[in-house]
Amino acid sequence: MAVRIPTRFEHLRGDPTPLIVGVEQDLAAFERLRRAAETQQGGVLGLMSAPSGTGKTTAVYSLASILSDRYTGVFVVPSTVPIRELPNWLEDNLPEPDGRTIPVLIDNREASDDDVGLKQLMSSLNGLLRRRADLMALWPTTDDDWRASLTNAARQVGGDSIVPRAGDLEIAGPSKDDWSTVLERLLIQLDQAREDLAIDDAAIGVAVADADHVGAFLEKIRDVVAERVDDVQLNKSLPKVLFVVSSDSAVVGEANRLRRAGTLRVRGEELLSYSRRSGSGLYWQARLDNPQHHLAYIISLFEARVATMTPSSVSYAALHYGDEGLQQLVRDAGLGRSPANARTTFMNTDFYKLLTGTTSYELTSTTKGKTADTTQAAYAAVQGASSKRHKAINQSICALAESVVPEFAAGAGKFEVDLGEARAFADAVIPLGVEDLHLEFHHLSAAHCKASSMASYIMDKLKVYAQQYNLIPR
């Protein structure tokens, strides 16, 4: 399962600013320290204290996020820089003043047996802070003895000016009332929703009640995700399902309406939005109140994604890797053989990009470029035969894919694999690296190249998979 719930601020990727929930008590403590620096016209050192996971690092980042008129972005001192080298490193790397306070975060340094190095650091830091009134050095701690050692070492060389009374920072972190908001914002950054992970109000309530601080709360949510997603996937040996849709040049834009950028993961809410009144749409709507039968959750369990094939890539696949009947259909439409074009057109599909892990993080619903009449005619001929030649078409596409991406071992794969349901088959099961990928192909005519058609088909197939693997009773 690709979803991981970060339990510490340091584990977040990308811009963390939208995730920050301001804590007035903590912001007020930083402001008192900043004003102490203004009063004495010299920088200060703040020693932050709270249990691990309370939100010390997050509190520092909240300064630039919420009080950007007074604080710059956080300047982080790498934990790999030895204590004795910190003074020179700071001198060489600190940004120039811009009129605001610069929070200097000295994190992930909970203890040191280098007493001499620590005294040298405090002596140099004291000199630096005397020259730079815009600096607020912030050192998070979890151990009271270590915090006392830092305070004593600093005050021996700089007195109360380096660590004023306001420099003893007790961090409260967000209150329990705000933890669900923290989770919601975290899931947004992960491009997920609670429904994707079967996290209901009851699970959140239990996690809140059992946790002492926000980090512990997220750890309990992480465990819920592991139980409801990872464990289910492993215990039931669930396959990864990839829907491959082909049609005219509009196919990419229409598919984009139903999937997430980057992962190409199917979006349950959008499937229902585009095909709410279909039989499969009604089926999934009736199960929205059960978190473990919710369409979004089933999508997560199968890690269901949607890739597309353009008319040219399908036509060249049929021409170069199809049986004689498929080849003749394409030749009769006027398309000539070209191994180079076959390779190039496939590499331009998001099916190729998904197989190679190079999918785009930006999706649009607009049609790009125009397909030549000959290619359109060739695809129309192949698609018109799909009701009777579905397997042969899929085999030609997979053979082309393997010629370009050898890890996609179509030659070792199986086609029309019985899923155990009445007349239910997986179109193909193909090894990709160390895993088997279940593929479901949907070849649409230009007239039916609509998000609604794709949505109905995908939901119907997901119903079959969910019932076959006993995720939902028949």
Coordinates of C-alpha atoms in Angstrom, one line a residue, residues 63-282:
L63 CA 5.9 31.1 13.0
A64 CA 6.6 31.7 9.3
S65 CA 3.2 30.3 8.3
I66 CA 1.0 32.4 10.6
L67 CA 3.2 35.4 11.5
S68 CA 5.0 35.9 8.3
D69 CA 5.2 39.6 8.8
R70 CA 7.5 39.1 11.8
Y71 CA 9.3 35.8 11.0
T72 CA 11.2 34.5 7.9
G73 CA 11.1 30.9 6.8
V74 CA 12.8 28.5 9.2
F75 CA 16.5 28.1 8.8
V76 CA 17.4 24.5 9.6
V77 CA 20.8 23.5 10.9
P78 CA 21.5 20.0 9.6
S79 CA 21.8 17.4 12.4
T80 CA 24.9 16.0 10.5
V81 CA 27.0 19.0 11.4
P82 CA 29.1 18.1 14.5
I83 CA 28.6 20.4 17.5
R84 CA 32.2 21.7 17.3
E85 CA 31.7 22.7 13.7
L86 CA 28.4 24.4 14.2
P87 CA 29.8 28.0 14.9
N88 CA 31.7 28.1 11.6
W89 CA 28.9 26.5 9.7
L90 CA 26.4 29.1 11.0
E91 CA 28.8 31.9 10.1
D92 CA 29.1 30.6 6.6
N93 CA 25.5 29.8 5.9
L94 CA 23.2 32.1 7.7
P95 CA 21.0 34.3 5.5
E96 CA 21.3 38.1 5.5
P97 CA 18.9 40.1 7.7
D98 CA 15.7 41.3 6.1
G99 CA 14.1 43.1 9.0
R100 CA 12.3 40.1 10.3
T101 CA 13.3 37.5 12.9
I102 CA 15.0 34.4 11.6
P103 CA 14.0 31.2 13.4
V104 CA 17.2 29.0 13.5
L105 CA 16.2 25.4 14.2
I106 CA 18.8 23.2 15.9
D107 CA 16.9 20.0 15.9
N108 CA 17.6 16.3 16.4
R109 CA 20.3 16.9 19.1
E110 CA 19.0 15.3 22.2
A111 CA 22.3 14.6 23.9
S112 CA 26.1 15.0 23.6
D113 CA 29.1 13.8 25.6
D114 CA 31.3 16.5 24.1
D115 CA 31.2 18.9 27.0
V116 CA 34.1 20.9 25.6
G117 CA 32.5 21.2 22.2
L118 CA 29.2 22.3 23.8
K119 CA 31.0 25.1 25.7
Q120 CA 32.7 26.2 22.5
L121 CA 29.4 26.2 20.7
M122 CA 27.7 28.3 23.4
S123 CA 30.6 30.7 23.5
S124 CA 30.6 31.2 19.7
L125 CA 26.7 31.3 19.6
N126 CA 26.7 34.0 22.2
G127 CA 29.0 36.1 20.1
L128 CA 26.9 35.5 17.0
L129 CA 23.7 36.4 18.8
R130 CA 25.2 39.6 20.2
R131 CA 25.9 40.7 16.6
R132 CA 22.7 39.5 15.1
A133 CA 19.6 40.7 16.9
D134 CA 17.4 39.1 14.1
L135 CA 18.3 35.6 15.2
M136 CA 16.1 33.4 17.3
A137 CA 18.0 30.0 17.8
L138 CA 15.5 27.3 18.8
W139 CA 16.6 24.0 20.3
P140 CA 13.9 21.3 20.8
T141 CA 14.5 18.9 23.8
T142 CA 12.6 16.0 25.3
D143 CA 14.9 15.3 28.3
D144 CA 14.9 17.7 31.3
D145 CA 18.5 16.9 32.2
W146 CA 19.8 17.7 28.7
R147 CA 17.8 20.9 28.7
A148 CA 19.3 21.9 32.0
S149 CA 22.8 21.1 30.6
L150 CA 22.2 23.4 27.6
T151 CA 20.8 26.2 29.8
N152 CA 23.8 26.1 32.2
A153 CA 26.3 26.0 29.4
A154 CA 24.7 28.9 27.6
R155 CA 24.3 31.1 30.7
Q156 CA 27.9 30.4 31.9
V157 CA 29.1 32.3 28.8
G158 CA 26.2 34.7 28.1
G159 CA 24.3 35.1 31.3
D160 CA 20.5 35.6 31.0
S161 CA 20.8 37.6 27.8
I162 CA 21.5 34.5 25.7
V163 CA 18.7 32.4 27.3
P164 CA 16.3 35.0 28.9
R165 CA 13.5 33.9 31.1
A166 CA 11.2 33.8 28.0
G167 CA 13.7 31.3 26.5
D168 CA 12.4 28.4 28.6
L169 CA 9.7 27.4 26.1
E170 CA 7.1 24.8 27.2
I171 CA 5.4 23.7 24.0
A172 CA 1.8 22.6 24.4
G173 CA 1.0 21.5 20.8
P174 CA -2.5 21.4 19.3
S175 CA -5.3 20.5 21.7
K176 CA -7.3 17.3 21.2
D177 CA -10.1 19.3 19.7
D178 CA -7.8 20.1 16.8
W179 CA -6.3 16.7 16.1
S180 CA -9.0 15.6 13.6
T181 CA -8.3 18.9 11.7
V182 CA -4.6 18.0 11.7
L183 CA -5.5 14.6 10.2
E184 CA -7.8 16.1 7.6
R185 CA -5.0 18.4 6.4
L186 CA -2.5 15.7 6.4
L187 CA -4.7 13.5 4.2
I188 CA -5.2 16.4 1.8
Q189 CA -1.5 16.6 1.4
L190 CA -1.4 12.9 0.7
D191 CA -4.2 13.3 -1.8
Q192 CA -6.3 11.0 0.2
A193 CA -9.6 11.1 2.1
R194 CA -10.8 9.3 5.2
E195 CA -13.1 7.2 3.0
D196 CA -10.1 5.9 1.1
L197 CA -8.7 4.3 4.3
A198 CA -12.0 3.4 6.0
I199 CA -11.2 5.8 8.8
D200 CA -14.6 6.6 10.4
D201 CA -15.5 8.9 13.3
A202 CA -15.4 6.0 15.7
A203 CA -11.8 5.2 14.9
I204 CA -10.8 8.8 15.2
G205 CA -12.6 9.1 18.6
V206 CA -10.8 6.1 20.0
A207 CA -7.5 7.4 18.8
V208 CA -8.1 10.8 20.4
A209 CA -9.1 9.2 23.7
D210 CA -6.1 6.9 23.8
A211 CA -3.4 9.4 22.9
D212 CA -1.6 12.0 25.0
H213 CA -0.4 14.2 22.2
V214 CA -0.9 14.7 18.5
G215 CA 2.1 12.5 17.5
A216 CA 0.7 9.6 19.4
F217 CA -2.7 10.2 17.9
L218 CA -1.2 10.0 14.4
E219 CA 0.6 6.8 15.4
K220 CA -2.8 5.2 16.3
I221 CA -4.3 6.4 13.0
R222 CA -1.3 4.9 11.3
D223 CA -2.1 1.6 13.0
V224 CA -5.7 1.8 11.9
V225 CA -4.6 2.3 8.3
A226 CA -2.2 -0.7 8.6
E227 CA -5.0 -2.9 10.0
R228 CA -7.7 -1.8 7.5
V229 CA -5.5 -1.5 4.4
D230 CA -2.1 -3.2 4.6
D231 CA -3.3 -6.2 6.6
V232 CA -6.3 -6.8 4.5
Q233 CA -4.2 -6.6 1.3
L234 CA -1.7 -9.1 2.7
N235 CA -4.2 -11.5 4.3
K236 CA -6.4 -11.7 1.3
S237 CA -3.6 -11.5 -1.3
L238 CA -5.3 -8.7 -3.1
P239 CA -4.0 -7.9 -6.6
K240 CA -3.3 -4.5 -8.0
V241 CA -5.8 -3.7 -10.7
L242 CA -5.0 -1.5 -13.7
F243 CA -7.8 -0.3 -16.1
V244 CA -6.5 0.4 -19.6
V245 CA -8.9 2.5 -21.6
S246 CA -8.4 3.2 -25.3
S247 CA -10.4 5.4 -27.7
D248 CA -9.9 8.5 -29.9
S249 CA -7.7 11.5 -29.0
A250 CA -10.2 12.6 -26.2
V251 CA -9.5 9.5 -24.2
V252 CA -6.8 11.0 -22.0
G253 CA -8.8 14.0 -21.0
E254 CA -11.9 12.0 -20.2
A255 CA -9.9 9.5 -18.1
N256 CA -8.3 12.5 -16.3
R257 CA -11.7 13.4 -14.9
L258 CA -11.7 10.1 -13.0
R259 CA -8.2 9.8 -11.6
R260 CA -5.6 11.5 -9.5
A261 CA -2.5 13.1 -10.9
G262 CA 0.8 11.4 -10.3
T263 CA -0.5 8.0 -9.2
L264 CA -3.4 7.8 -11.7
R265 CA -5.4 6.3 -8.9
V266 CA -9.1 6.0 -9.5
R267 CA -11.2 8.6 -7.6
G268 CA -14.3 7.0 -6.1
E269 CA -16.2 10.2 -5.7
E270 CA -15.7 11.1 -9.4
L271 CA -16.8 7.6 -10.5
L272 CA -20.1 8.1 -8.8
S273 CA -20.4 11.6 -10.0
Y274 CA -20.1 10.7 -13.7
S275 CA -22.2 7.5 -13.5
R276 CA -24.5 7.8 -10.5
R277 CA -27.6 6.3 -12.2
S278 CA -25.9 3.3 -13.7
G279 CA -26.5 -0.1 -12.2
S280 CA -23.0 -0.2 -10.8
G281 CA -23.4 3.4 -9.6
L282 CA -26.5 2.5 -7.6

